[in-house]
Amino acid sequence: MRAHYPRTPHLPWSPGATSDDVRTTGPGMLAGFAGREVVVTEKLDGENTTLYADGLHARSLDSGHHPSRAWVKGLQSRIGPGIPAGWRVCGENVYARHSLAYEELDAWFYGFSVWDGDHCLDWDRTVLFLRGLGVPGPRVLWRGVFDERALRWLRLDTARQEGYVVRTATGFDRADFGRCVAKWVRGGHVQTDTHWMYAQVVPNGLGPAAALWDARSGADPDTAGLLRAVGADPVAGAAGVEAAGLEAAGLEAFGVQAAGVQALVAEVADRIDGLGVRRSGEERLAGLLAAALHAVPRAALVSRLAAGPLGMATARRVADLVGLHPALRRPFPYPDTERRAGLVRMAEAADLGVLHALAGALSERGDGSAECVEWSALHAEEAGLLGPAPLEPLRAGLREALAGAGAGAGPGAGDADAAAAAGGHGGGRIGGDAADRCWAEARRAYGQGNLTGPEEAVAATWRWRDGASFPRLVQLCGPSGSGKSTYARHLPGVEAYISLDDLRGARGSRADQRDNADVLREGLDRLDSALASAARRGGTVVWDATSLTAQQRALAGTVARRRDALVTHAVLLVKEAELLRRNSTRAHPVPEPVLTSQLRRFAPPYPGEAHRTWYIGADGTVEDTAGTIAAPARTTVPVATREEG
């Protein structure tokens, strides 16, 4: 069923309201916002358009053809299968220039609301759903509890911005639209002599991020555009890469090897699009970027991508795809009975359907690895791991059961994600830590085939529900200068802090590497004692060392397993140039050859190496997590299985 978008009332102070517009004037007209969290987004100068699974229309339900609607029709044909029956996506078609000329748009369609029948989704769910489809949302200008004074003081560049829209952060029914949505429009917003529909169509300009959104929405990939969007131009070669601010080490794939990348990216796109269940826009983009950047070292890749428009979560997934695909292209070195456990660990890090698509495309290069990839895919399919977010039903079921039992919910039992994002680690929040531990143990047992569903997971993890029964270890991972000590010193509730630099300093010099073996032995002894003591109260111990490789991390990990500790990897990811700059200003700088060696050896941990993982950016805040029970699933879209035709 089609539904036209309601007329949005003007705020009382909106100068662009005309005599036939709806206004929020009169007593109580702003009451729907009072005391509620609202989101203020930029109002774009375009044509209101609604997309469905099977079609679209402009504001009028019987809107006909217009050249400016051709592009958005193509978009609907790509994302329509991702819109459930009875749902609709409302947004702004900004392909054609109206009164304002845009030069740096992310796409020619921006979504601003998603409706399930007559109910508008809450803002956060709206953004998540749109991103899964591959549709950007308008820029958020302000968010907080409704404050009329703050909104009146918002200042826009009316030569470039048409206005703003206020809506409640929570969802609402269509009948309440006029109480939950309002707009401010600049005065004289129509400033052309001829209505745009009768004028020559002049497309608005797109910015670099448009290639990313096109890839998310299912368009044929523009490999050169994708690489430019993340900071490198394949046409310019290595010199252009350096000019874009990306270090040369390992990035010759952008230039010297770019000739073969286009075909590889197209092959991966075809394989992802041919999967039985439609992938989210973010998973598709990650797969295409991993194909384009498959020859770049993973550690360098994730820190560089995270500093750009992708953000940490997507950057980490791209890098994990790059790091994991070689494992599928080699003969499995263990008995097949252990393959399931390995695939479950991989599924925590990457979409296995996308990962096998990448590995399969690379195996077509004649290196004899195709059979290994096909065999791995058969095992993954048999284990039910090839679909989107295959572990989410187990996670969600266990989370619900534990919340009902009082673990990870209620006062004093906040979720670990929120604690981590705030710079904390769950110290004193026993319920959250206990729930994360239960999830990690359930995940391991699921990989071993010892349980199949949430009910069994609840029964199998009873011993870890009391968070005071085990200690916590936060193991810092990152090169010198990445901010490990600065981050860890602000963690609350730490009972013991063991720093190898401090132990070297006590011997005479923090930079003296000659006694490393003795320093490490002393540190591990102290760690064992500290965890034994912390176990009595469920306390936290921090291990401050570079922990660059899996072998180095295993040393402290062995001690932690002996003491039954909840292990968290806190991974600090900072670009090489920033590390070098920081090192030059440190009170105790690391010799440059030592730092260079660290960067070459750094292999960040994958999700699943520890019970949970926090990924920390250059500003010292947690930007992504893995292994936490409260972590949201990767962006998914409720879609039906593709029909074979």
XYZ file of C-alpha atoms in Angstrom:
645
model
C 0.000 0.000 0.000
C 1.311 3.453 -0.948
C 1.290 6.365 1.490
C 2.169 9.998 0.861
C 4.583 11.696 3.231
C 2.776 13.980 5.722
C 3.198 17.745 5.534
C 5.841 18.855 7.996
C 4.784 21.803 10.170
C 7.038 24.852 10.471
C 8.518 25.821 13.813
C 7.170 29.125 15.167
C 10.468 30.877 14.363
C 10.823 29.479 10.830
C 11.120 32.455 8.415
C 10.316 30.383 5.344
C 6.715 29.565 6.215
C 4.116 30.779 3.730
C 0.394 31.366 4.122
C -0.536 27.840 3.038
C 2.050 26.055 5.204
C 1.292 24.170 8.415
C 2.726 25.820 11.535
C 3.421 24.615 15.084
C 1.860 27.721 16.559
C -0.588 28.121 19.364
C -0.592 26.802 22.943
C 0.929 23.373 23.337
C 2.025 22.987 19.718
C 5.597 22.125 20.820
C 4.403 19.897 23.650
C 5.292 16.781 21.677
C 8.987 17.706 22.008
C 8.991 18.861 25.636
C 11.300 16.802 27.842
C 12.138 14.390 25.003
C 15.372 13.706 23.169
C 15.294 15.163 19.671
C 17.555 14.926 16.622
C 18.096 17.972 14.410
C 19.177 17.210 10.847
C 19.932 19.367 7.839
C 16.964 19.881 5.505
C 18.064 19.285 1.935
C 16.755 21.130 -1.130
C 15.333 18.315 -3.227
C 12.195 16.344 -4.014
C 10.467 14.339 -1.306
C 10.514 10.708 -2.469
C 9.330 7.419 -0.979
C 10.852 4.058 -1.885
C 9.208 0.644 -1.517
C 10.265 -2.889 -2.261
C 8.449 -2.695 -5.590
C 8.553 0.921 -6.658
C 8.640 4.578 -5.658
C 6.796 7.866 -5.937
C 7.417 11.532 -5.223
C 5.206 13.368 -2.739
C 2.228 12.832 -5.026
C 1.255 9.156 -5.270
C 0.607 9.506 -8.999
C 3.864 11.339 -9.789
C 4.946 10.580 -13.322
C 8.238 10.436 -15.158
C 10.803 13.207 -14.893
C 14.457 13.046 -15.971
C 15.587 13.905 -12.434
C 13.929 10.717 -11.157
C 15.839 8.307 -13.381
C 18.780 7.896 -11.019
C 16.644 7.282 -7.924
C 14.652 4.693 -9.893
C 17.913 2.862 -10.507
C 18.682 3.077 -6.792
C 15.287 1.615 -5.916
C 15.869 -1.304 -8.252
C 19.080 -2.114 -6.381
C 17.906 -1.689 -2.801
C 14.254 -2.683 -3.224
C 14.934 -6.322 -2.287
C 16.243 -5.039 1.038
C 13.006 -3.245 1.960
C 10.569 -5.611 3.713
C 6.976 -5.829 2.558
C 4.901 -3.099 4.187
C 7.946 -0.902 4.841
C 8.915 2.305 3.079
C 11.942 4.598 3.029
C 11.294 8.322 2.842
C 13.959 10.752 1.781
C 15.119 13.529 -0.498
C 15.963 13.069 -4.164
C 18.685 15.684 -4.713
C 19.786 14.657 -8.196
C 18.517 17.872 -9.814
C 19.597 21.319 -8.716
C 16.683 23.305 -7.300
C 17.401 26.604 -5.542
C 20.679 25.512 -3.947
C 23.678 24.112 -5.787
C 25.358 21.205 -3.989
C 28.924 20.246 -4.909
C 29.940 17.557 -2.397
C 26.936 15.283 -1.857
C 27.440 11.747 -0.552
C 24.690 10.501 -2.889
C 21.754 11.798 -4.910
C 19.284 10.343 -2.401
C 19.299 10.852 1.373
C 16.931 8.902 3.595
C 15.441 10.631 6.626
C 12.777 8.214 7.897
C 11.865 4.539 7.665
C 8.296 3.360 8.201
C 6.923 -0.028 9.151
C 3.310 0.473 8.130
C 2.118 3.527 10.045
C 4.999 3.510 12.537
C 8.167 5.540 12.022
C 11.271 3.828 13.375
C 13.397 5.508 16.036
C 16.330 7.544 14.728
C 19.151 5.154 15.636
C 17.387 2.193 14.055
C 16.615 4.348 11.023
C 20.288 5.183 10.500
C 21.299 1.542 10.945
C 18.681 0.319 8.484
C 19.522 2.972 5.887
C 23.220 2.198 6.130
C 22.455 -1.458 5.593
C 20.627 -0.566 2.392
C 23.430 1.736 1.267
C 21.570 5.025 1.750
C 23.134 7.972 3.623
C 21.188 10.062 6.108
C 21.265 13.854 6.416
C 23.893 15.516 8.559
C 23.005 15.711 12.259
C 23.303 19.304 13.462
C 22.263 18.840 17.081
C 21.004 16.113 19.399
C 19.785 16.321 22.968
C 16.754 16.948 25.159
C 14.546 19.499 23.404
C 15.746 23.022 24.141
C 13.942 25.769 22.240
C 16.648 28.304 23.030
C 19.391 26.041 21.662
C 17.439 25.457 18.464
C 16.698 29.140 17.998
C 20.436 29.805 18.264
C 21.357 27.300 15.554
C 23.102 29.207 12.777
C 23.021 27.926 9.194
C 24.720 29.150 6.060
C 21.522 29.943 4.195
C 23.437 30.366 0.943
C 24.215 26.643 1.141
C 21.665 25.170 3.556
C 17.892 25.247 3.179
C 17.051 24.632 6.814
C 16.747 21.932 9.456
C 14.280 19.320 10.652
C 13.566 18.427 14.291
C 12.235 14.989 15.172
C 11.981 12.904 18.310
C 14.757 10.361 18.694
C 12.166 7.742 19.568
C 9.780 6.328 17.006
C 6.189 7.493 16.624
C 2.952 6.670 14.835
C 1.764 8.504 11.746
C -1.109 10.025 13.721
C 1.461 11.774 15.954
C 3.616 13.083 13.086
C 2.653 16.723 13.651
C 3.670 16.486 17.310
C 6.973 14.719 16.667
C 8.419 16.410 13.544
C 8.870 20.087 12.626
C 11.093 22.175 10.378
C 12.867 25.486 10.040
C 13.268 26.820 6.509
C 15.264 29.844 5.378
C 13.335 32.865 4.169
C 12.748 33.061 0.428
C 13.928 29.491 -0.065
C 12.499 29.377 -3.599
C 14.846 31.739 -5.456
C 14.513 30.743 -9.109
C 12.303 32.268 -11.788
C 11.347 28.904 -13.296
C 10.157 25.907 -11.305
C 12.887 23.291 -11.299
C 10.617 20.694 -12.955
C 10.299 22.859 -16.057
C 13.915 23.943 -16.239
C 16.852 22.090 -17.726
C 18.005 19.357 -15.345
C 21.393 20.243 -13.853
C 22.779 17.460 -11.632
C 24.173 18.411 -8.246
C 27.816 17.606 -7.584
C 28.997 14.482 -5.778
C 31.889 14.253 -3.330
C 34.476 11.472 -2.900
C 32.262 9.518 -0.494
C 29.716 8.909 -3.273
C 31.766 5.956 -4.527
C 31.472 4.351 -1.075
C 27.683 4.809 -0.957
C 27.290 3.534 -4.511
C 29.175 0.384 -3.513
C 27.007 -0.035 -0.431
C 23.814 0.281 -2.467
C 24.793 -2.434 -4.940
C 26.020 -0.362 -7.891
C 28.800 -1.609 -10.140
C 31.984 -0.761 -8.219
C 34.107 2.208 -9.234
C 37.467 0.895 -8.040
C 39.362 4.115 -8.688
C 36.666 6.095 -6.898
C 36.718 3.727 -3.924
C 40.470 4.089 -3.544
C 40.301 7.874 -3.846
C 37.555 7.934 -1.211
C 39.788 6.178 1.314
C 42.789 8.362 0.539
C 44.685 6.952 -2.416
C 44.507 7.385 -6.174
C 45.438 4.275 -8.166
C 46.047 6.343 -11.275
C 48.628 8.548 -9.599
C 50.759 5.617 -8.508
C 52.961 5.512 -5.422
C 53.767 9.228 -5.580
C 50.064 10.051 -5.466
C 49.634 7.713 -2.510
C 52.290 9.533 -0.536
C 50.849 12.890 -1.523
C 47.524 11.785 -0.090
C 49.183 11.343 3.278
C 49.474 7.557 3.216
C 52.855 6.031 3.953
C 54.448 4.169 1.067
C 55.209 0.914 2.904
C 52.993 -1.825 1.520
C 50.758 0.541 -0.450
C 52.263 -0.066 -3.864
C 49.066 -2.065 -4.489
C 47.317 1.251 -5.043
C 49.605 2.129 -7.935
C 51.941 -0.508 -9.339
C 49.454 -3.348 -8.950
C 46.326 -1.307 -9.707
C 46.006 -2.646 -13.250
C 44.588 -5.996 -12.114
C 42.554 -4.667 -9.227
C 39.554 -3.459 -11.238
C 38.751 -6.923 -12.581
C 39.259 -8.500 -9.158
C 36.895 -6.025 -7.469
C 34.259 -6.647 -10.147
C 34.600 -10.418 -9.643
C 34.208 -10.091 -5.875
C 31.138 -7.858 -6.374
C 29.542 -10.498 -8.601
C 30.262 -13.227 -6.040
C 28.851 -11.205 -3.134
C 25.746 -10.238 -5.109
C 25.263 -13.902 -5.999
C 25.124 -15.083 -2.382
C 21.850 -16.690 -1.352
C 20.924 -13.884 1.047
C 21.474 -10.203 0.296
C 24.342 -8.697 2.240
C 24.152 -5.330 3.940
C 25.701 -2.339 2.258
C 28.497 -2.247 4.806
C 29.444 -5.893 4.276
C 29.437 -5.424 0.489
C 31.632 -2.327 0.768
C 34.041 -4.131 3.090
C 34.383 -6.982 0.598
C 35.050 -4.664 -2.341
C 37.637 -2.623 -0.447
C 39.324 -5.804 0.773
C 39.611 -6.927 -2.851
C 41.121 -3.603 -3.898
C 43.541 -3.552 -0.947
C 44.228 -7.275 -0.517
C 48.001 -6.848 -0.926
C 48.360 -4.175 1.776
C 49.641 -5.358 5.197
C 46.706 -5.671 7.566
C 48.148 -3.672 10.494
C 49.001 -0.683 8.304
C 45.672 -0.918 6.524
C 43.378 -0.832 9.542
C 44.984 2.209 11.184
C 44.983 4.179 7.933
C 41.419 3.307 6.960
C 40.123 3.985 10.473
C 41.422 7.548 10.281
C 39.374 8.193 7.130
C 35.691 8.226 6.202
C 35.049 4.551 6.958
C 35.470 4.715 10.714
C 36.965 2.018 12.915
C 34.253 -0.643 12.605
C 34.303 -0.897 8.818
C 38.065 -0.352 8.614
C 38.606 -3.236 10.997
C 36.338 -5.530 8.995
C 38.121 -4.658 5.746
C 41.491 -5.387 7.348
C 40.266 -8.651 8.876
C 39.044 -9.822 5.465
C 42.468 -8.975 4.055
C 44.193 -10.880 6.842
C 41.946 -13.942 6.901
C 41.427 -14.829 3.245
C 44.854 -16.537 2.849
C 43.847 -19.077 5.515
C 40.995 -20.306 3.294
C 43.325 -20.747 0.345
C 45.675 -23.141 2.139
C 45.085 -26.792 3.071
C 43.600 -26.994 6.560
C 46.474 -28.210 8.776
C 44.289 -29.833 11.440
C 41.683 -32.623 11.449
C 38.373 -31.667 9.837
C 36.713 -32.087 13.226
C 38.476 -28.873 14.295
C 37.489 -26.876 11.214
C 34.119 -25.828 12.639
C 35.743 -24.178 15.653
C 38.038 -22.181 13.396
C 35.158 -21.062 11.185
C 33.154 -19.931 14.217
C 36.103 -17.808 15.342
C 36.331 -16.340 11.828
C 32.600 -15.600 11.866
C 33.116 -13.304 14.836
C 35.571 -11.269 12.743
C 34.079 -11.356 9.247
C 31.056 -12.305 7.183
C 32.050 -15.769 5.977
C 30.031 -15.440 2.782
C 31.966 -12.284 1.864
C 35.256 -13.825 3.027
C 34.780 -16.891 0.814
C 33.773 -14.633 -2.094
C 37.054 -12.756 -1.714
C 39.135 -15.908 -1.322
C 37.351 -17.558 -4.239
C 38.028 -14.630 -6.570
C 41.695 -14.580 -5.611
C 41.961 -18.345 -6.070
C 40.979 -17.932 -9.725
C 44.454 -16.579 -10.369
C 45.755 -20.075 -10.973
C 47.606 -20.765 -7.728
C 45.778 -24.040 -7.135
C 43.882 -22.803 -4.083
C 40.355 -22.958 -5.533
C 39.701 -26.440 -4.168
C 40.709 -25.363 -0.658
C 38.275 -22.429 -0.767
C 35.446 -24.597 -2.075
C 36.058 -27.197 0.608
C 36.041 -24.521 3.306
C 32.776 -23.085 1.938
C 31.142 -26.522 2.092
C 32.112 -26.886 5.762
C 30.876 -23.358 6.533
C 27.570 -24.034 4.790
C 27.108 -27.325 6.625
C 27.743 -25.526 9.924
C 25.189 -22.819 9.055
C 27.822 -20.076 9.036
C 27.592 -18.702 5.488
C 24.602 -16.420 6.081
C 24.675 -12.889 7.501
C 25.473 -12.698 11.251
C 25.141 -16.454 11.870
C 26.039 -16.158 15.569
C 23.454 -13.474 16.308
C 20.567 -15.820 17.252
C 22.795 -17.495 19.832
C 24.060 -14.153 21.142
C 20.608 -12.571 21.296
C 19.046 -15.600 22.972
C 21.762 -15.818 25.605
C 21.650 -12.059 26.203
C 17.902 -12.174 26.773
C 18.182 -15.136 29.130
C 20.992 -13.554 31.144
C 19.167 -10.230 31.365
C 16.193 -12.100 32.785
C 18.496 -13.703 35.326
C 19.967 -10.325 36.307
C 23.319 -10.634 34.546
C 24.300 -7.678 32.422
C 21.198 -5.635 33.228
C 19.874 -3.424 35.959
C 21.626 -0.953 38.293
C 25.281 -1.780 38.769
C 25.249 -4.233 35.925
C 25.610 -1.976 32.902
C 26.761 -3.328 29.611
C 30.464 -3.561 28.905
C 30.199 -1.782 25.560
C 28.953 1.385 27.189
C 31.657 1.161 29.835
C 34.330 0.668 27.213
C 33.071 3.508 25.060
C 33.235 5.778 28.070
C 36.858 4.841 28.606
C 36.036 2.332 31.315
C 36.312 -1.395 31.315
C 33.402 -2.646 33.297
C 35.222 -2.446 36.631
C 32.523 -2.573 39.289
C 29.964 -3.528 36.620
C 30.068 -7.201 37.397
C 26.913 -8.132 35.514
C 28.240 -6.824 32.192
C 31.565 -8.611 32.566
C 29.847 -11.829 33.606
C 27.547 -11.690 30.580
C 30.520 -11.118 28.257
C 32.313 -14.068 29.814
C 29.253 -16.286 29.375
C 29.017 -15.264 25.727
C 32.681 -16.018 25.098
C 32.397 -19.461 26.679
C 29.147 -20.194 24.810
C 30.796 -19.170 21.546
C 33.702 -21.543 22.192
C 31.376 -24.428 23.072
C 29.277 -23.719 19.973
C 32.387 -23.902 17.828
C 33.263 -27.248 19.356
C 29.775 -28.556 18.622
C 28.920 -28.929 22.315
C 25.774 -26.783 22.125
C 23.368 -25.650 19.429
C 21.085 -22.991 20.902
C 20.529 -20.388 23.637
C 18.912 -22.797 26.096
C 21.956 -25.038 26.100
C 24.223 -21.981 26.276
C 22.472 -20.785 29.420
C 22.974 -24.153 31.067
C 26.601 -24.461 29.938
C 27.721 -21.077 31.266
C 26.248 -21.071 34.761
C 29.631 -21.036 36.523
C 30.599 -17.609 35.095
C 27.391 -15.757 36.001
C 28.894 -14.651 39.282
C 31.293 -11.944 38.123
C 33.137 -12.021 41.430
C 34.314 -15.577 40.775
C 37.012 -14.719 38.220
C 39.604 -11.957 37.701
C 39.847 -9.658 34.678
C 42.903 -9.053 32.530
C 43.099 -6.060 30.205
C 45.978 -6.751 27.811
C 47.159 -3.686 25.893
C 48.288 -4.208 22.295
C 50.044 -1.653 20.109
C 53.410 -0.183 19.109
C 55.269 2.311 21.258
C 53.599 5.712 21.235
C 50.128 4.420 20.387
C 48.751 5.637 23.722
C 48.508 2.366 25.640
C 49.647 3.721 29.001
C 47.619 6.915 28.681
C 44.479 4.921 27.965
C 45.021 2.300 30.649
C 45.880 4.772 33.416
C 42.324 6.115 33.174
C 40.628 2.745 33.512
C 38.609 2.591 36.746
C 38.822 -0.189 39.291
C 42.306 -1.461 38.398
C 43.885 -3.401 41.271
C 47.299 -4.024 39.703
C 49.123 -2.394 36.800
C 52.100 -4.252 35.354
C 54.192 -2.284 32.875
C 57.300 -3.770 31.289
C 58.596 -0.228 30.690
C 58.294 0.469 34.422
C 60.157 -2.736 35.223
C 62.960 -1.724 32.830
C 63.023 1.712 34.428
C 63.460 0.147 37.856
C 66.548 -1.595 36.471
C 68.034 1.669 35.236
C 66.532 2.675 31.886
C 63.137 2.255 30.219
C 64.857 2.160 26.823
C 67.360 -0.551 27.780
C 66.311 -3.699 25.900
C 69.257 -5.880 26.958
C 67.499 -7.552 29.896
C 64.194 -8.133 28.122
C 64.069 -11.840 28.942
C 64.535 -11.184 32.672
C 62.091 -8.270 32.619
C 59.466 -10.421 30.900
C 59.961 -13.249 33.376
C 59.544 -10.847 36.300
C 56.468 -9.291 34.716
C 54.777 -12.653 34.163
C 55.478 -13.671 37.767
C 53.893 -10.440 38.964
C 50.940 -10.973 36.637
C 50.332 -14.434 38.042
C 50.370 -13.135 41.608
C 48.156 -10.156 40.763
C 45.527 -12.306 39.041
C 45.532 -14.763 41.930
C 44.855 -11.884 44.303
C 42.242 -10.267 42.026
C 40.371 -13.573 41.715
C 39.159 -13.256 45.288
C 37.096 -10.159 44.383
C 36.732 -10.297 40.629
C 39.281 -7.501 40.300
C 41.069 -6.136 37.236
C 44.747 -6.335 36.279
C 46.341 -4.417 33.380
C 49.238 -5.854 31.350
C 51.045 -2.953 29.679
C 53.372 -4.229 26.959
C 53.434 -3.896 23.182
C 52.023 -7.441 22.693
C 52.602 -7.081 18.957
C 52.178 -10.695 17.857
C 50.038 -13.673 18.754
C 53.089 -15.354 20.259
C 53.771 -12.390 22.546
C 50.130 -12.132 23.570
C 50.059 -15.838 24.339
C 52.596 -15.441 27.142
C 50.252 -13.348 29.264
C 47.296 -15.321 27.907
C 48.696 -18.556 29.322
C 48.914 -16.999 32.788
C 45.362 -15.659 32.409
C 43.978 -19.072 31.470
C 45.670 -20.625 34.470
C 43.878 -18.100 36.681
C 40.562 -18.382 34.754
C 40.626 -14.658 33.916
C 38.315 -12.783 31.574
C 40.764 -11.520 28.940
C 40.178 -8.278 27.059
C 42.498 -7.185 24.263
C 42.665 -3.382 24.152
C 44.080 -2.724 20.671
C 45.369 0.762 19.896
C 45.431 1.583 16.190
C 47.284 4.743 15.172
C 48.732 5.702 11.786
C 52.473 5.319 11.328
C 53.063 9.031 10.714
C 51.333 9.909 13.983
C 53.341 7.280 15.876
C 56.590 8.730 14.555
C 55.489 12.235 15.512
C 54.532 11.169 19.023
C 57.751 9.260 19.505
C 59.799 12.354 18.636
C 58.148 14.311 21.458
C 58.167 11.602 24.168
C 60.194 12.022 27.333
C 61.602 8.537 26.706
C 61.581 8.062 22.915
C 62.057 4.619 21.448
C 64.999 4.388 19.023
C 63.642 4.798 15.501
C 64.910 1.387 14.298
C 63.084 -0.239 17.219
C 59.806 1.522 16.359
C 60.216 0.639 12.689
C 60.711 -2.999 13.663
C 57.598 -2.905 15.847
C 55.491 -1.548 12.996
C 56.763 -4.266 10.687
C 55.961 -7.020 13.186
C 52.646 -5.693 14.501
C 49.828 -8.182 13.878
C 46.716 -6.885 15.675
C 44.646 -9.609 17.346
C 41.579 -10.924 15.590
C 38.236 -11.151 17.386
C 38.169 -14.430 19.265
C 41.832 -14.480 20.311
C 40.624 -13.094 23.644
C 37.196 -13.264 25.248
C 36.503 -9.750 23.939
C 38.325 -7.000 22.097
C 38.239 -3.202 22.225
C 39.561 -1.219 19.264
C 40.871 2.202 20.304
C 41.566 5.062 17.918
C 44.158 7.809 17.901
C 42.116 9.964 20.303
C 42.114 7.252 22.965
C 38.436 6.288 22.800
C 36.945 2.870 22.083
C 35.556 3.041 18.546
C 34.638 -0.610 17.976
C 34.254 -3.789 19.993
C 34.093 -7.518 19.341
C 33.087 -10.395 21.568
C 30.808 -8.382 23.848
C 27.331 -9.770 24.317
C 25.744 -6.333 24.046
C 27.590 -5.493 20.824
C 25.210 -4.780 17.968
C 25.272 -7.197 15.096
C 26.805 -6.085 11.850
C 24.421 -3.969 9.841
C 21.849 -6.386 8.492
C 18.745 -5.949 6.413
C 15.679 -8.200 6.783
C 15.415 -9.701 3.320
C 14.156 -12.866 1.712
C 16.345 -15.528 0.173
C 17.006 -14.910 -3.511
C 14.906 -16.993 -5.847
C 16.835 -18.955 -8.384
C 15.638 -18.146 -11.876
